[in-house]
Coordinates of C-alpha atoms in Angstrom, one line a residue:
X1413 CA -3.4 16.7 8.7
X1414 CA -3.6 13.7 11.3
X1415 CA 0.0 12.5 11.8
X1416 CA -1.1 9.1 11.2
X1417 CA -3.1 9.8 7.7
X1418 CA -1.0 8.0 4.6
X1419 CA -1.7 11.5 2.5
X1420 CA 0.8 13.6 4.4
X1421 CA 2.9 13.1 1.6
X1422 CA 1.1 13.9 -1.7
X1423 CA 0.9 11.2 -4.1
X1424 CA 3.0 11.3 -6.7
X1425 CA 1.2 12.1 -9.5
X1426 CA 3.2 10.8 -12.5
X1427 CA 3.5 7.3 -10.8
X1428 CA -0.3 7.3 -11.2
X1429 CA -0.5 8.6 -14.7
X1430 CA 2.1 5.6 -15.7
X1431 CA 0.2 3.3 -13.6
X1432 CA -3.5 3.8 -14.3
X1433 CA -5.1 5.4 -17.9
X1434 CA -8.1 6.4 -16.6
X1435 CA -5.7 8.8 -14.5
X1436 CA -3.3 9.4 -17.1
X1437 CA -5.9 11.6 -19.5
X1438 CA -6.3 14.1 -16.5
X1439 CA -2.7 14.6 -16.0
X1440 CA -0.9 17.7 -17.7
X1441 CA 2.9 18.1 -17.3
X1442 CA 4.2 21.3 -16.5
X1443 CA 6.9 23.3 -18.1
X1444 CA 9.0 22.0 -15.0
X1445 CA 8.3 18.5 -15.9
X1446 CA 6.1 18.2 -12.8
X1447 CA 3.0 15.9 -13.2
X1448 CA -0.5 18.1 -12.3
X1449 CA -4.1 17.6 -12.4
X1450 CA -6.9 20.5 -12.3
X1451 CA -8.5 20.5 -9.2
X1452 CA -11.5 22.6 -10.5
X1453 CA -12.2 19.2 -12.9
X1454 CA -14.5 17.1 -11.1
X1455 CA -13.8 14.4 -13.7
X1456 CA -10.1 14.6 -12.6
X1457 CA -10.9 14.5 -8.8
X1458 CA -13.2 11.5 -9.3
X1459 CA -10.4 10.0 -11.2
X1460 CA -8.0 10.7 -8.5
X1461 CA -10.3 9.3 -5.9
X1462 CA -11.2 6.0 -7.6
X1463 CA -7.4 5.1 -8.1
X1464 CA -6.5 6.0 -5.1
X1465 CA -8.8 3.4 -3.2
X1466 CA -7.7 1.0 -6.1
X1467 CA -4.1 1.6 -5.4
X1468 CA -4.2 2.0 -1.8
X1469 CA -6.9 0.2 0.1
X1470 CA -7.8 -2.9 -2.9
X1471 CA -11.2 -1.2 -2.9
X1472 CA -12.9 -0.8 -6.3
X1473 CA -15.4 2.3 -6.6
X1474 CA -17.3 4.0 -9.3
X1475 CA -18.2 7.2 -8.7
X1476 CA -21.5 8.5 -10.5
X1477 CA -21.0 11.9 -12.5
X1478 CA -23.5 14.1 -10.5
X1479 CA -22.9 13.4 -7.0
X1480 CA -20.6 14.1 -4.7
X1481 CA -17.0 13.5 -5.1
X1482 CA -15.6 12.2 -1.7
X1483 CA -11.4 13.3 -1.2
X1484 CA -9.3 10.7 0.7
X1485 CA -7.2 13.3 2.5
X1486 CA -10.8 14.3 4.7
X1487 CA -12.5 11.4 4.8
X1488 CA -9.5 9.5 6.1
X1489 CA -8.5 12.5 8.8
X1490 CA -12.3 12.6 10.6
X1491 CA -11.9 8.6 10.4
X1492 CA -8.5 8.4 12.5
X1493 CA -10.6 11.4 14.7
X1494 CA -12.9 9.1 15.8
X1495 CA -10.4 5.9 16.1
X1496 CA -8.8 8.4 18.8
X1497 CA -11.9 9.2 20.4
X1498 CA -12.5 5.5 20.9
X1499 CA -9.4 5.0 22.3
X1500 CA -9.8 8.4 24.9
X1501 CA -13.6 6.8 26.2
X1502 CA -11.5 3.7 26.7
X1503 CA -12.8 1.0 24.6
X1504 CA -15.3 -1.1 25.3
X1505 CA -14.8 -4.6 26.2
X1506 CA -15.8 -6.2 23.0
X1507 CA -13.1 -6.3 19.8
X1508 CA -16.2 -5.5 17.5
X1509 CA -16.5 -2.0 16.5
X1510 CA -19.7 -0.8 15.1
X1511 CA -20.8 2.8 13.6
X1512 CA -23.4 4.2 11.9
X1513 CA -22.8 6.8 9.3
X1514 CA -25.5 9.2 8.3
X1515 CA -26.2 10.2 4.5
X1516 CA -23.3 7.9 3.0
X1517 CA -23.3 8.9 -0.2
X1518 CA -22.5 7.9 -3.4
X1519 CA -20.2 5.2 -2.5
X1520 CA -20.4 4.8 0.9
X1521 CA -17.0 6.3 1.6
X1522 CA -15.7 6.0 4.7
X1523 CA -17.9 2.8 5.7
X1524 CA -15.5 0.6 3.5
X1525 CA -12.3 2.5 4.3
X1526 CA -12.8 2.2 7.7
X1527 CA -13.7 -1.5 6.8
X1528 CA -10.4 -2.2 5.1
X1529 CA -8.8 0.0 7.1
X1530 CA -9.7 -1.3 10.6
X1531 CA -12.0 -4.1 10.3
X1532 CA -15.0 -2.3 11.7
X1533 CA -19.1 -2.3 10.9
X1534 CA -21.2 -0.1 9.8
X1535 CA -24.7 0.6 9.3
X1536 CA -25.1 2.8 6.4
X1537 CA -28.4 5.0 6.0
X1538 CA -28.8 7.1 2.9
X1539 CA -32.0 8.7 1.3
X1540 CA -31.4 9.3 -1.8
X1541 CA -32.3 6.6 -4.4
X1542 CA -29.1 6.9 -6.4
X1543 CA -26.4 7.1 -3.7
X1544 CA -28.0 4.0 -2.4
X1545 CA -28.0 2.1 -5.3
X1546 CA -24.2 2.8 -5.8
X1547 CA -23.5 2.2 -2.3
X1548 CA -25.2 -0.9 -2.4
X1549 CA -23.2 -2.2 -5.6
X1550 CA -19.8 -0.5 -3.9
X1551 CA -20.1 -2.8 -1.2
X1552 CA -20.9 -6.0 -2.8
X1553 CA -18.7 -5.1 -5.7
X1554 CA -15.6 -5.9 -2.3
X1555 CA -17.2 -8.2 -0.5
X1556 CA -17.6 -6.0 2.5
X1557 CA -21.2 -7.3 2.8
X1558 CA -20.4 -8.7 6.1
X1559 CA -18.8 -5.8 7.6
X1560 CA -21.6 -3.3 6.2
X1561 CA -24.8 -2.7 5.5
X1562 CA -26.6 0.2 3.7
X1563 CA -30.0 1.3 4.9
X1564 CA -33.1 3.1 2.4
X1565 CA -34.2 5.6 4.8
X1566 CA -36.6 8.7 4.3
X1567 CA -35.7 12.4 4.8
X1568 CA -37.8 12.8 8.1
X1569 CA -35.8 10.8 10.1
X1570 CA -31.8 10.7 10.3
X1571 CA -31.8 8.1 13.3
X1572 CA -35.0 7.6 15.0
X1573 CA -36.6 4.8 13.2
X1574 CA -33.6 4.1 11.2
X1575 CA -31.3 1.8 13.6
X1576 CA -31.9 -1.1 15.6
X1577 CA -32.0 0.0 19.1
X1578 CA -32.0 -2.8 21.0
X1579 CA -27.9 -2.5 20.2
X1580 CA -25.4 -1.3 21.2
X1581 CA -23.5 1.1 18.8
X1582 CA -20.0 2.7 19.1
X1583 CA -20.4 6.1 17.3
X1584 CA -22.1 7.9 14.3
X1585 CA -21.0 10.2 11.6
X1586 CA -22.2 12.5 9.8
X1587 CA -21.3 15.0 7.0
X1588 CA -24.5 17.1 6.6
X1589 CA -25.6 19.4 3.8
X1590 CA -23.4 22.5 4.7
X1591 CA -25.5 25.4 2.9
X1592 CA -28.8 26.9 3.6
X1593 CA -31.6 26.1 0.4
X1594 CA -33.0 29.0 1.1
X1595 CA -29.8 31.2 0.1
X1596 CA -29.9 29.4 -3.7
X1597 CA -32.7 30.8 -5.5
X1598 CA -31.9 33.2 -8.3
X1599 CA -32.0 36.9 -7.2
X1600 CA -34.5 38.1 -9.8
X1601 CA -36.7 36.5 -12.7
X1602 CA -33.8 37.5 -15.3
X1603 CA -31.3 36.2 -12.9
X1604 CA -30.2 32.6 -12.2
X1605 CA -27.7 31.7 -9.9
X1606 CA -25.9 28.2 -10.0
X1607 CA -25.2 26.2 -7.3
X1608 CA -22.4 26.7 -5.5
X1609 CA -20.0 23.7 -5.1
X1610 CA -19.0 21.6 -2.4
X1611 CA -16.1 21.5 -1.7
X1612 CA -14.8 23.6 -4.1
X1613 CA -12.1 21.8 -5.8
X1614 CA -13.6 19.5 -8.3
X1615 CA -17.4 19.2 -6.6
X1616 CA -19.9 17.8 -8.8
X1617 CA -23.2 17.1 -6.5
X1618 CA -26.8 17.1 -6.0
X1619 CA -28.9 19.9 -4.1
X1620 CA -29.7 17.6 -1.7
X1621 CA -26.0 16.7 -0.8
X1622 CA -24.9 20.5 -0.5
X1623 CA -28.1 22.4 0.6
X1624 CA -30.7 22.1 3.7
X1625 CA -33.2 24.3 5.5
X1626 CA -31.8 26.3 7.5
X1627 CA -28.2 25.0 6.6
X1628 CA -26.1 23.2 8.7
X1629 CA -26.8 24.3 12.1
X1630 CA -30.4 23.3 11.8
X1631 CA -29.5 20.2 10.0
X1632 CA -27.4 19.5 13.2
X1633 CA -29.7 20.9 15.8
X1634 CA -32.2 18.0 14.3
X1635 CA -29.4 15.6 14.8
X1636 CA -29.1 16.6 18.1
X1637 CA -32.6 16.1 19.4
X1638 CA -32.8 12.5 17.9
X1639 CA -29.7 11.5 19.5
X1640 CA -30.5 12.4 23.3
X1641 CA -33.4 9.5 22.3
X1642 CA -30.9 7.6 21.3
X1643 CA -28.5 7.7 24.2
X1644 CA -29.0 4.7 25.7
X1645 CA -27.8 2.9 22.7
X1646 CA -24.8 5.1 21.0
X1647 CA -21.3 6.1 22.9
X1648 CA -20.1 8.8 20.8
X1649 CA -22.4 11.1 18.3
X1650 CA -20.0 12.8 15.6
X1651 CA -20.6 15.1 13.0
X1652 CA -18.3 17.3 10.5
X1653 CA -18.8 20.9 10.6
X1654 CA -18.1 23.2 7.0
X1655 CA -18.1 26.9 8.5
X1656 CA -16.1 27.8 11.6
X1657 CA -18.8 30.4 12.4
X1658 CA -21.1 27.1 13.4
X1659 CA -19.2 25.6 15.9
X1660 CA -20.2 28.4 18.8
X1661 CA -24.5 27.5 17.9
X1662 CA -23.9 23.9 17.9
X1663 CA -21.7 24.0 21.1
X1664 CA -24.8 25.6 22.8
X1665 CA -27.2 23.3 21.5
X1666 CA -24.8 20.5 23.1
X1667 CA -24.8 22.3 26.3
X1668 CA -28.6 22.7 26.3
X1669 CA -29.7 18.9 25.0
X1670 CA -27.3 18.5 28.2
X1671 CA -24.2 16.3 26.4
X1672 CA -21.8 15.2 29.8
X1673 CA -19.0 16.5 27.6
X1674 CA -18.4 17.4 23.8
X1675 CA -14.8 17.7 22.0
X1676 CA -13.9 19.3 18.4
X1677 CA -11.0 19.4 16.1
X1678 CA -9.9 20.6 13.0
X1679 CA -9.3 19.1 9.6
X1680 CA -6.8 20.6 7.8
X1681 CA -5.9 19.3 4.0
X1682 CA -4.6 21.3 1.4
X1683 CA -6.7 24.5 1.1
X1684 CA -9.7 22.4 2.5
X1685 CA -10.4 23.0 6.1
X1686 CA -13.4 21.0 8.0
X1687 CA -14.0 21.2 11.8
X1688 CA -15.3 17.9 13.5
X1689 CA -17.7 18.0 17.0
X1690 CA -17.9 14.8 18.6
X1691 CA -19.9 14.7 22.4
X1692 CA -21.7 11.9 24.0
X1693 CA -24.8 11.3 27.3
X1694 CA -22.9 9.0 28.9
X1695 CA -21.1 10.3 32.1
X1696 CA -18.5 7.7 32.2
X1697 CA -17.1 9.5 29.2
X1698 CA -14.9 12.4 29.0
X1699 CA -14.2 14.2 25.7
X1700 CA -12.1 17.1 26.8
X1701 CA -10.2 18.6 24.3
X1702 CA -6.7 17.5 23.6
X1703 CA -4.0 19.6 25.2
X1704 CA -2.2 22.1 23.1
X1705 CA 0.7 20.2 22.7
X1706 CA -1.7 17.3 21.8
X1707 CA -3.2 19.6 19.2
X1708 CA -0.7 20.7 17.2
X1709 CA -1.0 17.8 14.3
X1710 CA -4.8 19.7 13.8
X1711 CA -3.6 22.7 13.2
X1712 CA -2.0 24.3 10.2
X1713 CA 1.9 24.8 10.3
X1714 CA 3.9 27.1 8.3
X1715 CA 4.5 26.9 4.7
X1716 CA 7.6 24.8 4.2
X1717 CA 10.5 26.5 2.7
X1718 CA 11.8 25.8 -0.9
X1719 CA 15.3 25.7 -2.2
X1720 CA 16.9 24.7 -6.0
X1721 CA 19.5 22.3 -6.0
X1722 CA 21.3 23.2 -9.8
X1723 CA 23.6 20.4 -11.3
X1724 CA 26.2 23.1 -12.1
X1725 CA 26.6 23.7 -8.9
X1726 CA 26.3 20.1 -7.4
X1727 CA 29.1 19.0 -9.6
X1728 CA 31.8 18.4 -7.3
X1729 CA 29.6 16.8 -4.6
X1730 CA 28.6 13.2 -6.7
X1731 CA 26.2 12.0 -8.7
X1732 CA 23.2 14.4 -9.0
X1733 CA 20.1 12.2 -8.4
X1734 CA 17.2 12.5 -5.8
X1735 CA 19.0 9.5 -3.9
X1736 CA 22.4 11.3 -3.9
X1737 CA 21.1 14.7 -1.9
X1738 CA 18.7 13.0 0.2
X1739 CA 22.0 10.9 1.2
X1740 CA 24.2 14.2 1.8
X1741 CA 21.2 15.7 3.6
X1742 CA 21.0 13.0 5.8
X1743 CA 24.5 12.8 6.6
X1744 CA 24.7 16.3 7.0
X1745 CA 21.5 15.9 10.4
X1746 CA 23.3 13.2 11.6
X1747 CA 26.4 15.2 12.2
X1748 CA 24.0 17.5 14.3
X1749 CA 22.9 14.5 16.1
X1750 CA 19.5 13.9 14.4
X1751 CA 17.3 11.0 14.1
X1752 CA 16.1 10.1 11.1
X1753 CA 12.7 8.3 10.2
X1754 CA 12.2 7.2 6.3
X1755 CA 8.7 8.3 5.4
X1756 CA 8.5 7.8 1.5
X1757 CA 11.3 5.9 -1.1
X1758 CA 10.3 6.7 -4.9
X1759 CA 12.9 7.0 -8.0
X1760 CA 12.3 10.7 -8.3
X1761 CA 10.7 11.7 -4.9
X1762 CA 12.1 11.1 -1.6
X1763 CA 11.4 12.2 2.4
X1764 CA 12.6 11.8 5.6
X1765 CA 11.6 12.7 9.0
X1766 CA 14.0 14.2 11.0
X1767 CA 14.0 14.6 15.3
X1768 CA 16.3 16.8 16.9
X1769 CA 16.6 16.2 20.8
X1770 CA 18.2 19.3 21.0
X1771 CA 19.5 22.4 19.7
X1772 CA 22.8 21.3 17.4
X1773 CA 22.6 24.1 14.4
X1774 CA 22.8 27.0 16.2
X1775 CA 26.0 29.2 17.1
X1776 CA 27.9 26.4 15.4
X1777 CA 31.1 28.5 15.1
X1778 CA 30.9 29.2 19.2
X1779 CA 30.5 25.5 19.8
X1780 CA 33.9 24.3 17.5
X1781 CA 35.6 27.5 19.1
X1782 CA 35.1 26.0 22.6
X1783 CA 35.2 22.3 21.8
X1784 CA 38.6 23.1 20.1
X1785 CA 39.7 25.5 23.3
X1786 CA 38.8 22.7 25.5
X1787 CA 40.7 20.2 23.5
X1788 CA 43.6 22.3 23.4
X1789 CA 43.6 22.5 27.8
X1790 CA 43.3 18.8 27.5
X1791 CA 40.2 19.0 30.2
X1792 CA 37.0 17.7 29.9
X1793 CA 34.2 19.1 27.9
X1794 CA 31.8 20.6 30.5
X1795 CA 28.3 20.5 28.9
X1796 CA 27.9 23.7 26.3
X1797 CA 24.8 25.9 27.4
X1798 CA 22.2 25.1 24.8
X1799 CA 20.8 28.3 22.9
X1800 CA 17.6 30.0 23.8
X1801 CA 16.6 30.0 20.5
X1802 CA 15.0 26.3 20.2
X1803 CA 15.0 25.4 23.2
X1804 CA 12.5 22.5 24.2
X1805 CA 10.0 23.4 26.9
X1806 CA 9.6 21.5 29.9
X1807 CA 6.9 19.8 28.4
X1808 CA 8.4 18.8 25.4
X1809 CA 11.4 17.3 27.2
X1810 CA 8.9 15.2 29.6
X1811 CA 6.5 14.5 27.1
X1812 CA 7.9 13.6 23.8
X1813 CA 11.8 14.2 24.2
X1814 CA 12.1 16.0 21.6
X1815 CA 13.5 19.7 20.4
X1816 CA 12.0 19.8 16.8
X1817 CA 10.6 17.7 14.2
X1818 CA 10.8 18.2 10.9
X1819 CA 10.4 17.1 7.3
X1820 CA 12.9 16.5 4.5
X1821 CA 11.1 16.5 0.8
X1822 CA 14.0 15.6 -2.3
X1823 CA 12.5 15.8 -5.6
X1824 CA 13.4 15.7 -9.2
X1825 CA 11.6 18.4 -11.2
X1826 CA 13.6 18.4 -14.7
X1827 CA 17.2 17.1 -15.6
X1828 CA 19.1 20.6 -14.1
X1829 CA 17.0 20.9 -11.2
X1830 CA 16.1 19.0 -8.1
X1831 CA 13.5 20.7 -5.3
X1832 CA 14.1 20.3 -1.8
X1833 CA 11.7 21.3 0.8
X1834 CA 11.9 21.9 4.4
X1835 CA 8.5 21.1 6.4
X1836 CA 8.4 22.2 9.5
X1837 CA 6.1 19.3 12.2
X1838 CA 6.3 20.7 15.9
X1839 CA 8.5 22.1 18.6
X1840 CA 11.1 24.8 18.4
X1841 CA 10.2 27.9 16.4
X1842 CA 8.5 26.7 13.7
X1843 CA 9.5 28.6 9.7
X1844 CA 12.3 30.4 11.8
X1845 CA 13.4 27.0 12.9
X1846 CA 13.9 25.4 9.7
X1847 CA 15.3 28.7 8.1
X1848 CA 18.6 28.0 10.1
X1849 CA 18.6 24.7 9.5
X1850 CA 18.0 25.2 5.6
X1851 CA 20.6 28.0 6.2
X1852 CA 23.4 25.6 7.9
X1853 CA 22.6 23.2 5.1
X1854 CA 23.4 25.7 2.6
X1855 CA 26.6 26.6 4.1
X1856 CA 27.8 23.4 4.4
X1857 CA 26.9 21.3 1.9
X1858 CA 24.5 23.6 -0.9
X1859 CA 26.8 26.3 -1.5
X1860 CA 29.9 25.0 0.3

């Protein structure tokens, strides 16, 4: 997930169900106490979603039952994509940023986030006549009629025809149909097969949203062709991408429409993962890919690792809250010379962020042996060899100054129980990283 996306940290469920009712009848407490919803229930992920933007971004939606259900988490990680694209072609001169967004949907989703979010415009086409509709009464519903506009458009056309251009536009984007219509008929006359879903954790859409001729390569090949007539008047053409195995055709449609340069990514949420392509005609622009250590916020990490704090055995250690072993937790990183960053504050659900500039939980017994031999001589401390294991690569040390960064989760799950988890973020050795750290934790403070 994009390190600066507000959903790295999962919202906390039961603050939602206390806050808003239209949440609260989706909720279902688990055995453990812990606050779920069913993510197969598109009634529950439309809930989610409207309360979020209520919550979060002052923006008030209503999402119609048979149409697409648009997840923050995505929407929000292509839009902070493209804000970084912007920034790479080195911005324009002008403080006005203006996109178009192709098929917007039901409620014109990432026009007025990127609105609230950022202040920028949009020009919203869409062709179906109930997405526009609700888009249109979305935005004047929060006053974002200055900032956006949505545009009736036919099928035929997904640009030509449907912009003005005589200006000058920043980007588009695009989140096309991802399945092939042809694949959906029923196998036999006895034989009917439903649509599938898109995505397929709570979707609840139209054919037209999920399903084109020829899928999503010749949805995007189309896209293509109308945007090298465009050039003139567009910087960057973006577009998300559902199946990995699409990327390779669409890269070689780019290369032959002749784009000066094309870069992609990868959206990674949950168990949801979405590519983005983004590549442009103008050859003042470069959109190389990131380098590897740029990259590693795209790409999936390692499942965090999971430990039970009991109160039996945090009895002698103080008061067994959330607040209590996140404050033991910390204290315990900054005895091995971490920096901590507060990330989320909640009764019953607490992180931190934690940066290590260097290797300070390994070999601890061979580092007090020799501090305490030294001390002993009375000389002065030469500078202990740092472990292999850990160690910060040149680049890291130039780049970021940094060894390892991790994350600290504390949370209540019942009254004898509280969950800690250890996510790892980048550098060192990832899982086997955070092992010995959740390992030296255990000795000295857990199980101590």
């Amino acid at each position: 997930m994009h390190p600066r996306n507000p959903y790295r940290i999962p919202p906390d469920f039961k603050e939602l169900a206390l806050k808003f009712p239209e949440f609260r009848k989706h909720a279902k407490q688990k055995l453990s106490g812990k606050i779920e919803i069913d993510f197969k229930d598109a009634a529950a992920v439309r809930a989610l979603s409207t309360v979020l933007l209520k919550r979060d971004f002052n923006l008030e939606v209503e999402l119609p039952p048979d149409r697409l259900v648009p997840t923050l988490p995505l929407r929000i990680n292509y839009l902070l994509w493209v804000e970084d694209l912007l920034q790479s072609a080195k911005p324009a001169t002008e403080q006005l940023v203006h996109g178009i967004d192709i098929g917007t949907g039901a409620c014109c989703i990432y026009p007025i986030l990127a609105a609230r979010m950022k202040g920028w415009h949009f020009t919203a086409t869409e062709t179906d006549e109930i997405n526009f509709k609700c888009s249109v009464d979305t935005v004047e519903r929060n006053c974002l009629q200055t900032h956006v506009t949505v545009v009736k458009v036919s099928a035929e056309s997904m640009l030509h025809g449907n912009i003005d251009s005589t200006k000058q536009y920043d980007f588009t984007m695009c989140n096309p149909p991802f399945f092939d219509s042809d694949s959906f008929g029923p196998k036999s006359r006895s034989e009917k097969r439903p649509l599938p879903m898109c995505p397929k954790s709570g979707g609840s859409t139209s054919a037209t949203e999920i399903a084109v001729k020829g899928g999503e390569v010749k949805f995007i090949e189309n896209l293509i062709k109308e945007c090298h007539e465009l050039k003139p008047c567009v910087r960057l053409f973006t577009t998300m991408v559902g199946h990995k195995s699409s990327l390779v055709p669409i890269k070689a449609l780019l290369k032959e429409a002749g784009a000066c340069s094309w870069n992609e990514t990868e959206f990674c949420q949950g168990r949801t993962t979405r590519w983005g392509l983004a590549w442009t005609f103008c050859d003042n622009i470069v959109l190389a890919n990131p380098p590897q250590s740029q990259r590693k916020a795209h790409v999936k990490g390692p499942p965090p690792l999971n430990y039970s704090i009991s109160r039996e055995r945090w009895s002698s250690k103080g008061e067994f809250s959330v607040a209590c072993v996140l404050l033991k937790s910390v204290e315990l990183l900054n005895s091995l010379k971490m920096e901590i960053r507060k990330v989320k504050e909640k009764k019953d659900r607490k992180a931190v962020e934690f940066i290590a500039k260097e290797n300070t939980w390994s070999n601890q017994r061979r580092r007090q042996r020799e501090e305490k031999r030294i001390a002993n001589q009375g000389f002065e401390q030469p500078e202990l060899k740092k472990a292999k294991i850990d160690a910060a690569t040149p680049e890291q040390q130039n780049d970021h100054k940094f060894c390892l960064k991790g994350l600290i989760l504390v949370e209540e799950t019942d009254a004898d129980f509280i969950f800690l988890q250890l996510q790892w973020i980048e550098g060192g050795l990832g899982r086997e990283s955070m092992n010995q750290i959740l390992q030296y934790m255990k000795n000295h403070l857990f199980e101590k």
